[in-house]
XYZ file of N, CA and C in Angstrom:
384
model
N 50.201 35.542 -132.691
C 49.030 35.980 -131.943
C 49.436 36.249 -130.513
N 49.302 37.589 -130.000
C 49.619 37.701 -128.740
C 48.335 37.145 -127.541
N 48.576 37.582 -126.394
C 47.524 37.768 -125.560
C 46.618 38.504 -125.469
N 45.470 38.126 -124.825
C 44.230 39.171 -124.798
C 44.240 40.022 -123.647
N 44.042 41.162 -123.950
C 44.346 42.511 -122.997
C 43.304 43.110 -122.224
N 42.857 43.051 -120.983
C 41.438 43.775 -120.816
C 42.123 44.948 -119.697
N 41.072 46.068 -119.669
C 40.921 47.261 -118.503
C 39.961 46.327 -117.111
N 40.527 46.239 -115.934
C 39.520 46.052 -115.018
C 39.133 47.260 -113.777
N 38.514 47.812 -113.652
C 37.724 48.653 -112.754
C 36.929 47.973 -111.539
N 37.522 48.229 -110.422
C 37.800 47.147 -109.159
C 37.203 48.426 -108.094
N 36.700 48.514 -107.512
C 35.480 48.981 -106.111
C 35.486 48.358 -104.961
N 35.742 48.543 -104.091
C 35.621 47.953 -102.403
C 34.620 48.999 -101.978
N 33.631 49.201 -100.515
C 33.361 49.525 -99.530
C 33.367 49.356 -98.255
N 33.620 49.692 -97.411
C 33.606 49.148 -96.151
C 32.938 50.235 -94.879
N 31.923 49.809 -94.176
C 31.225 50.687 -93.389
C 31.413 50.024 -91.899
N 31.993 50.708 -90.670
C 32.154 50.171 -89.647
C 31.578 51.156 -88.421
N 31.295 50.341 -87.304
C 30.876 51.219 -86.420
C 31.882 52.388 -85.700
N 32.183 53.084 -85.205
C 33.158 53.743 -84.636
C 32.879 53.987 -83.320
N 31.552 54.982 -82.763
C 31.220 55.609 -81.478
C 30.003 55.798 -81.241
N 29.578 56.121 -80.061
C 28.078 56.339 -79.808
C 28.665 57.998 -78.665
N 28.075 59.415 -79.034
C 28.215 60.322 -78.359
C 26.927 60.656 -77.997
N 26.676 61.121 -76.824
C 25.127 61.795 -76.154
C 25.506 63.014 -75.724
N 24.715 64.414 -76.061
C 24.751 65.396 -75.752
C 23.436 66.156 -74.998
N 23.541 67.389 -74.759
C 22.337 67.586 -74.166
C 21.935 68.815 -75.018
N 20.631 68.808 -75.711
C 20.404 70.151 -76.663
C 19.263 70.680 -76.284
N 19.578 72.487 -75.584
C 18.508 73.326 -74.877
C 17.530 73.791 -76.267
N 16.364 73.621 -75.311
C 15.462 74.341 -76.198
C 15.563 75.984 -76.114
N 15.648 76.304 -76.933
C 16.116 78.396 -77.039
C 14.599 78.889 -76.635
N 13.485 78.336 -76.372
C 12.495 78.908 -76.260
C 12.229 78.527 -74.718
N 11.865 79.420 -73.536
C 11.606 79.238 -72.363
C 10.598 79.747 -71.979
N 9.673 79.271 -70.738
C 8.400 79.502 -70.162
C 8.892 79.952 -68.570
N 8.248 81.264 -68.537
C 8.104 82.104 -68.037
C 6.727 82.243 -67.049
N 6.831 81.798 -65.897
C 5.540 81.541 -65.179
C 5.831 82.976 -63.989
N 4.904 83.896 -63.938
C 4.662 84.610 -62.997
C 3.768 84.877 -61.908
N 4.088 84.368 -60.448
C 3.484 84.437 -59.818
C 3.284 86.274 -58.810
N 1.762 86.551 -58.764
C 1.534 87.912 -58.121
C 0.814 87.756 -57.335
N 0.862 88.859 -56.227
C -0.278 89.047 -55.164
C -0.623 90.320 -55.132
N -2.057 90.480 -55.858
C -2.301 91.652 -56.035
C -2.217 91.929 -57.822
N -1.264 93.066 -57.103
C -0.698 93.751 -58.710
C 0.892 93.615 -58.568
N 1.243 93.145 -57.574
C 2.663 93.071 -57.513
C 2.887 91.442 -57.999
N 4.073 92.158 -58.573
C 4.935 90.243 -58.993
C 5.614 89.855 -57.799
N 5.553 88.598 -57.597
C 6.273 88.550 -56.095
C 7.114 87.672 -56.679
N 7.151 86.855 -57.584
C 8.047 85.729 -57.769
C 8.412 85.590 -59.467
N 8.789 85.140 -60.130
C 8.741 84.457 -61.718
C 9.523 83.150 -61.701
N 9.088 82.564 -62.558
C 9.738 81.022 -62.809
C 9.827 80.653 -63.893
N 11.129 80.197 -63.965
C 11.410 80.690 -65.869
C 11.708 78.943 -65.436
N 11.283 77.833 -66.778
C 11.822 76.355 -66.995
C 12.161 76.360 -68.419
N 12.627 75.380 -68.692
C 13.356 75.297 -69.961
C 13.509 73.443 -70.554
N 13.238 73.228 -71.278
C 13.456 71.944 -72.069
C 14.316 71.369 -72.509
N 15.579 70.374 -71.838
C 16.215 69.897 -72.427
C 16.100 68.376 -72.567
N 17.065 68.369 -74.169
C 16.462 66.809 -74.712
C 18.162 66.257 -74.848
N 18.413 65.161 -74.260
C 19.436 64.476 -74.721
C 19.350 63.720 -76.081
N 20.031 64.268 -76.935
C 20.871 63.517 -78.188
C 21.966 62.848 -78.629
N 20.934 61.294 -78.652
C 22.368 60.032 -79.025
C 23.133 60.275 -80.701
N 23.861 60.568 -80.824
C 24.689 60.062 -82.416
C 25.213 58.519 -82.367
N 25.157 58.450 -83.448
C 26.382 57.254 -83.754
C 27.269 57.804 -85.054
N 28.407 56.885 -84.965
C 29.360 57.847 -85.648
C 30.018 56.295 -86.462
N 29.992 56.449 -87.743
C 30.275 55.280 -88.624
C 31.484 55.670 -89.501
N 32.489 55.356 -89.604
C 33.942 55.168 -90.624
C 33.173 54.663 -92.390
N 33.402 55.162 -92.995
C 33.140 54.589 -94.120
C 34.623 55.172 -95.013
N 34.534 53.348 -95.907
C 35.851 53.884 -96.333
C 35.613 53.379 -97.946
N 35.988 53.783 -99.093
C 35.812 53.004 -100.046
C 37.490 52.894 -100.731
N 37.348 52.542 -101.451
C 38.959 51.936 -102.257
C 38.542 51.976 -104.083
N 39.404 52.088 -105.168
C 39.081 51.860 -106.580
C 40.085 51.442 -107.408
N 40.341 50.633 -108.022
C 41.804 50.916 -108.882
C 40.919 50.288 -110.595
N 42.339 51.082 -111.131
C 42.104 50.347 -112.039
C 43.497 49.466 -112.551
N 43.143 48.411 -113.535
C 44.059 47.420 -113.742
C 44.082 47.299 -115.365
N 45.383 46.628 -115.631
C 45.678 46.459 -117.057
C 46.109 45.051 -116.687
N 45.232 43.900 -117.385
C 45.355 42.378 -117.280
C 45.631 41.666 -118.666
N 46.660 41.005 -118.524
C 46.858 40.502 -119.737
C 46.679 38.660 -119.754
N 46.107 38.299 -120.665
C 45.777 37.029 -120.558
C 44.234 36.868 -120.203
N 44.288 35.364 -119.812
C 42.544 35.240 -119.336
C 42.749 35.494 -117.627
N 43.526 34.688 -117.376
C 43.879 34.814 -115.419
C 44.232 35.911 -114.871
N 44.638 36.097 -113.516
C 44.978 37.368 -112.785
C 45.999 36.968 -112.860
N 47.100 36.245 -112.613
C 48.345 36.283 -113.024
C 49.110 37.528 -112.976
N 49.010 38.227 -114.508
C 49.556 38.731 -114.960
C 48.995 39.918 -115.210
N 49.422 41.101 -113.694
C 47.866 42.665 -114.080
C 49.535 43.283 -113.151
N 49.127 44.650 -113.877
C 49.686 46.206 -113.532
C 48.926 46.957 -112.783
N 48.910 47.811 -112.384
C 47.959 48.890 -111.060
C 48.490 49.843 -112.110
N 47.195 50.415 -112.635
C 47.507 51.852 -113.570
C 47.316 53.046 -112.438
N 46.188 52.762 -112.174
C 45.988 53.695 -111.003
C 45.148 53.353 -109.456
N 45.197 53.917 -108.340
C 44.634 53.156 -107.206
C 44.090 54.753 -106.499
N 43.213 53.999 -105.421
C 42.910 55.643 -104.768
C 41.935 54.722 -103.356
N 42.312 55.617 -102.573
C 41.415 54.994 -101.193
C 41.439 56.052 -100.622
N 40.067 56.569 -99.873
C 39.141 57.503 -98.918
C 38.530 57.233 -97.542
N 38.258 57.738 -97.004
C 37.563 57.615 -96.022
C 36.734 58.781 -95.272
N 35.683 58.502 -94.459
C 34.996 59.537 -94.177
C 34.057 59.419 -92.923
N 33.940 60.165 -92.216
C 33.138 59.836 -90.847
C 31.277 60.479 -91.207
N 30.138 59.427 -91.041
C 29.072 59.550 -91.375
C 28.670 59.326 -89.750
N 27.553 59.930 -89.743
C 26.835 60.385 -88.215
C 25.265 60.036 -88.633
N 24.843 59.735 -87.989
C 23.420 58.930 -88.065
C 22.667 59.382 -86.695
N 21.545 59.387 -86.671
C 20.681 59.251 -85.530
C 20.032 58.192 -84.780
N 20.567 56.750 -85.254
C 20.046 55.373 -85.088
C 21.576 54.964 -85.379
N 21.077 53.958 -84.359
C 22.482 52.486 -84.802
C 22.141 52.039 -86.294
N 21.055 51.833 -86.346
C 21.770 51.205 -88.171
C 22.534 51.946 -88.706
N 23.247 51.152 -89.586
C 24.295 51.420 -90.372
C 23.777 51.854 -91.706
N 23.833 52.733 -92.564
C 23.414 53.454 -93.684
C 24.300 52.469 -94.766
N 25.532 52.122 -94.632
C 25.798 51.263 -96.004
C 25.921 49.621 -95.065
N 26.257 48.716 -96.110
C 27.197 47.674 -95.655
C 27.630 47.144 -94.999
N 28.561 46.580 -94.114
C 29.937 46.553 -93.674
C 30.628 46.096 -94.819
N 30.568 45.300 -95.908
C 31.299 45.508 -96.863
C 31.046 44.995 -98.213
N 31.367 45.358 -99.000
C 31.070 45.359 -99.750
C 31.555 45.096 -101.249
N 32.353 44.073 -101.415
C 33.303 43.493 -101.937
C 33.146 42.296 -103.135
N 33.452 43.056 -103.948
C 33.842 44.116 -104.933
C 32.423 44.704 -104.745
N 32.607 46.434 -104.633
C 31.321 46.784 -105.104
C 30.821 46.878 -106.392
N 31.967 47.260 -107.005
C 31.634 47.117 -108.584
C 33.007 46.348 -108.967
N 33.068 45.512 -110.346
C 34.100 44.807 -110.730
C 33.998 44.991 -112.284
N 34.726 45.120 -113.295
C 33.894 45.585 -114.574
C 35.438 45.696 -115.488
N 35.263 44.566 -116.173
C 36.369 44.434 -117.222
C 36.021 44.929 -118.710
N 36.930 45.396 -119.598
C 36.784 45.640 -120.978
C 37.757 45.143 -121.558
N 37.305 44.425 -122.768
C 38.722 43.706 -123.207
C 38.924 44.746 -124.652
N 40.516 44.901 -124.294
C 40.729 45.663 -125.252
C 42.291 45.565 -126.468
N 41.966 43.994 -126.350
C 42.796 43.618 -127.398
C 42.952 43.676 -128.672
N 41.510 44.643 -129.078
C 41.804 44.370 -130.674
C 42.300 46.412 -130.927
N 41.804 46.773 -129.499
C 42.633 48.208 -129.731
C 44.013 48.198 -129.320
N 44.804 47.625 -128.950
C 45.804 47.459 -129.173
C 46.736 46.729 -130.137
N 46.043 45.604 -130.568
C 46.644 45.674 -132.102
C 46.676 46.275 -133.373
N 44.992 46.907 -132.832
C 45.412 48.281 -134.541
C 46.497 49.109 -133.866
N 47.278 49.498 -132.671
C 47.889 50.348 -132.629
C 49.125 49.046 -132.930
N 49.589 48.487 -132.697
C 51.028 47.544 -133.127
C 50.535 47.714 -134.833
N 49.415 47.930 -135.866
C 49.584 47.380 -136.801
C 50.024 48.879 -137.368
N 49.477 49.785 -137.047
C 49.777 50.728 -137.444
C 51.310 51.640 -137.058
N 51.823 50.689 -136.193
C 53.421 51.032 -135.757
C 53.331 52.069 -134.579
N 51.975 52.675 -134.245
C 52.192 53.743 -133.402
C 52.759 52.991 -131.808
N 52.597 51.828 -131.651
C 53.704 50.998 -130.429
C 54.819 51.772 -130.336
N 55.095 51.404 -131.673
C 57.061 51.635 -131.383
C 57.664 52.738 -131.570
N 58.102 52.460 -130.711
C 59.574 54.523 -130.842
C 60.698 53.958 -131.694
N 60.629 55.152 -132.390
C 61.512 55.645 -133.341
C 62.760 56.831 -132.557
């Protein structure tokens, strides 16, 4: 009787603050005040609306692997495959849209020991 074999599917997140930028954004539409004496224009006065805009600027990063574990413990695991991202998210408020972390976000084993012994029983294991 060998050991029991599972797939594990492993998830991190992590959301951090990065920056706070303020800009200044014109309104494209302007008011136009004309002053006359008479019928003549003697003057015009053009104003315009501007609004300062705060961002915040958040790092989000996530991570995934998957694993081949043999036994009941961690002991004994392979990295079949791994992958890590990251990405800059912009908000209009300091809160933070995910987390700061988030660990494991997902964790999710399948045990798959009895598909690997129909393949030892059926010989497809071994090279010829």
């Amino acid at each position: 009787a060998g050991s029991a074999a599972s797939l594990r599917f492993r998830a991190e997140e992590r959301c951090t603050f990065d920056r706070e930028e303020s800009r200044e954004v014109e309104n494209p539409r302007k008011r136009v005040e004309e002053v006359s004496i008479g019928s003549m224009i003697s003057s015009a006065v053009t104003s315009k609306v501007v609004t300062t805009v705060t961002e915040y600027f958040w790092k989000y990063e996530c991570m995934y692997e998957l694993l081949a574990v043999r036994g009941a413990g961690d002991s004994d695991k392979a990295t079949i495959f791994s992958r890590s991202s990251h990405t800059e998210l912009k908000t209009a408020t300091k809160s933070a849209t995910h987390p700061a972390a988030k660990v494991p976000a997902i964790e999710a084993d399948v045990n798959i020991t009895w598909l690997i012994r129909q393949l030892e029983a059926d010989g497809a294991a071994q090279c010829n």
